[in-house]
């Protein structure tokens, strides 16, 4: 193994991994391997990816917290442009860290990747003017199998960076802004997910 460094069980949550690729750069630019099955397996990570996704978002957009119920997906995520704060919440009912969260800033500069296994809710907040985000999945997307968790549930207590506002008892984004005044932007569905005590458990 020489192309990746893996930090396992980040935040004390079993299964979450931060992966840092080796970047080979010079005056012309850089090269890196973004995924190498052999290196991953040597690091103790065994996952079979079947689908790649990419999204584009503007500053203040929050996507999540999402999961699939009957067909859960492990995800290897990274930002290829801009900066996002990426979060995973443990929803495994038998886990010692059920309901705990971990977040990391993923940027085009640090090139870090975040591996989130099955059994977690996942979401991210865009901190830069624009961000492009991509991720590999261990299962296909199944329409109608969507689940979600309130992004601002006080029981979980995610500390979203640069975000200010007052919790009013639901997932509405009204009144929330980034520190520069950019309004928080969630779609209607993401403002109506349940809190942890009412959420799906794996």
mmCIF file with all atom_site columns, C-alpha atoms in Angstrom, residues 66-74 91 93 118-120 138-148 199-202:
data_model
loop_
_atom_site.group_PDB
_atom_site.id
_atom_site.type_symbol
_atom_site.label_atom_id
_atom_site.label_alt_id
_atom_site.label_comp_id
_atom_site.label_asym_id
_atom_site.label_entity_id
_atom_site.label_seq_id
_atom_site.pdbx_PDB_ins_code
_atom_site.Cartn_x
_atom_site.Cartn_y
_atom_site.Cartn_z
_atom_site.occupancy
_atom_site.B_iso_or_equiv
_atom_site.pdbx_formal_charge
_atom_site.auth_seq_id
_atom_site.auth_comp_id
_atom_site.auth_asym_id
_atom_site.auth_atom_id
_atom_site.pdbx_PDB_model_num
ATOM 1  C CA . UNK A 1 66  ? -30.159 10.943 3.627  1.00 0.00 ? 66  UNK A CA 1
ATOM 2  C CA . UNK A 1 67  ? -30.075 7.152  3.543  1.00 0.00 ? 67  UNK A CA 1
ATOM 3  C CA . UNK A 1 68  ? -31.819 4.249  1.828  1.00 0.00 ? 68  UNK A CA 1
ATOM 4  C CA . UNK A 1 69  ? -33.843 1.934  4.072  1.00 0.00 ? 69  UNK A CA 1
ATOM 5  C CA . UNK A 1 70  ? -33.974 -1.523 2.495  1.00 0.00 ? 70  UNK A CA 1
ATOM 6  C CA . UNK A 1 71  ? -31.019 -1.096 0.154  1.00 0.00 ? 71  UNK A CA 1
ATOM 7  C CA . UNK A 1 72  ? -28.474 0.852  2.247  1.00 0.00 ? 72  UNK A CA 1
ATOM 8  C CA . UNK A 1 73  ? -25.474 2.302  0.472  1.00 0.00 ? 73  UNK A CA 1
ATOM 9  C CA . UNK A 1 74  ? -21.905 2.590  1.615  1.00 0.00 ? 74  UNK A CA 1
ATOM 10 C CA . UNK A 1 91  ? -28.241 4.885  12.772 1.00 0.00 ? 91  UNK A CA 1
ATOM 11 C CA . UNK A 1 93  ? -29.543 0.379  16.475 1.00 0.00 ? 93  UNK A CA 1
ATOM 12 C CA . UNK A 1 118 ? -24.085 1.189  5.354  1.00 0.00 ? 118 UNK A CA 1
ATOM 13 C CA . UNK A 1 119 ? -26.181 2.155  8.363  1.00 0.00 ? 119 UNK A CA 1
ATOM 14 C CA . UNK A 1 120 ? -25.515 5.885  8.449  1.00 0.00 ? 120 UNK A CA 1
ATOM 15 C CA . UNK A 1 138 ? -22.007 0.096  -2.854 1.00 0.00 ? 138 UNK A CA 1
ATOM 16 C CA . UNK A 1 139 ? -25.608 -0.348 -4.016 1.00 0.00 ? 139 UNK A CA 1
ATOM 17 C CA . UNK A 1 140 ? -27.801 1.136  -6.688 1.00 0.00 ? 140 UNK A CA 1
ATOM 18 C CA . UNK A 1 141 ? -30.277 3.904  -5.955 1.00 0.00 ? 141 UNK A CA 1
ATOM 19 C CA . UNK A 1 142 ? -33.780 2.504  -5.488 1.00 0.00 ? 142 UNK A CA 1
ATOM 20 C CA . UNK A 1 143 ? -36.606 5.034  -5.985 1.00 0.00 ? 143 UNK A CA 1
ATOM 21 C CA . UNK A 1 144 ? -39.079 5.037  -3.135 1.00 0.00 ? 144 UNK A CA 1
ATOM 22 C CA . UNK A 1 145 ? -36.556 3.662  -0.647 1.00 0.00 ? 145 UNK A CA 1
ATOM 23 C CA . UNK A 1 146 ? -35.450 7.072  0.584  1.00 0.00 ? 146 UNK A CA 1
ATOM 24 C CA . UNK A 1 147 ? -35.140 7.883  4.248  1.00 0.00 ? 147 UNK A CA 1
ATOM 25 C CA . UNK A 1 148 ? -33.933 10.949 6.070  1.00 0.00 ? 148 UNK A CA 1
ATOM 26 C CA . UNK A 1 199 ? -36.149 7.954  12.545 1.00 0.00 ? 199 UNK A CA 1
ATOM 27 C CA . UNK A 1 200 ? -35.539 4.613  10.854 1.00 0.00 ? 200 UNK A CA 1
ATOM 28 C CA . UNK A 1 201 ? -32.902 2.360  12.445 1.00 0.00 ? 201 UNK A CA 1
ATOM 29 C CA . UNK A 1 202 ? -30.734 -0.191 10.680 1.00 0.00 ? 202 UNK A CA 1
#
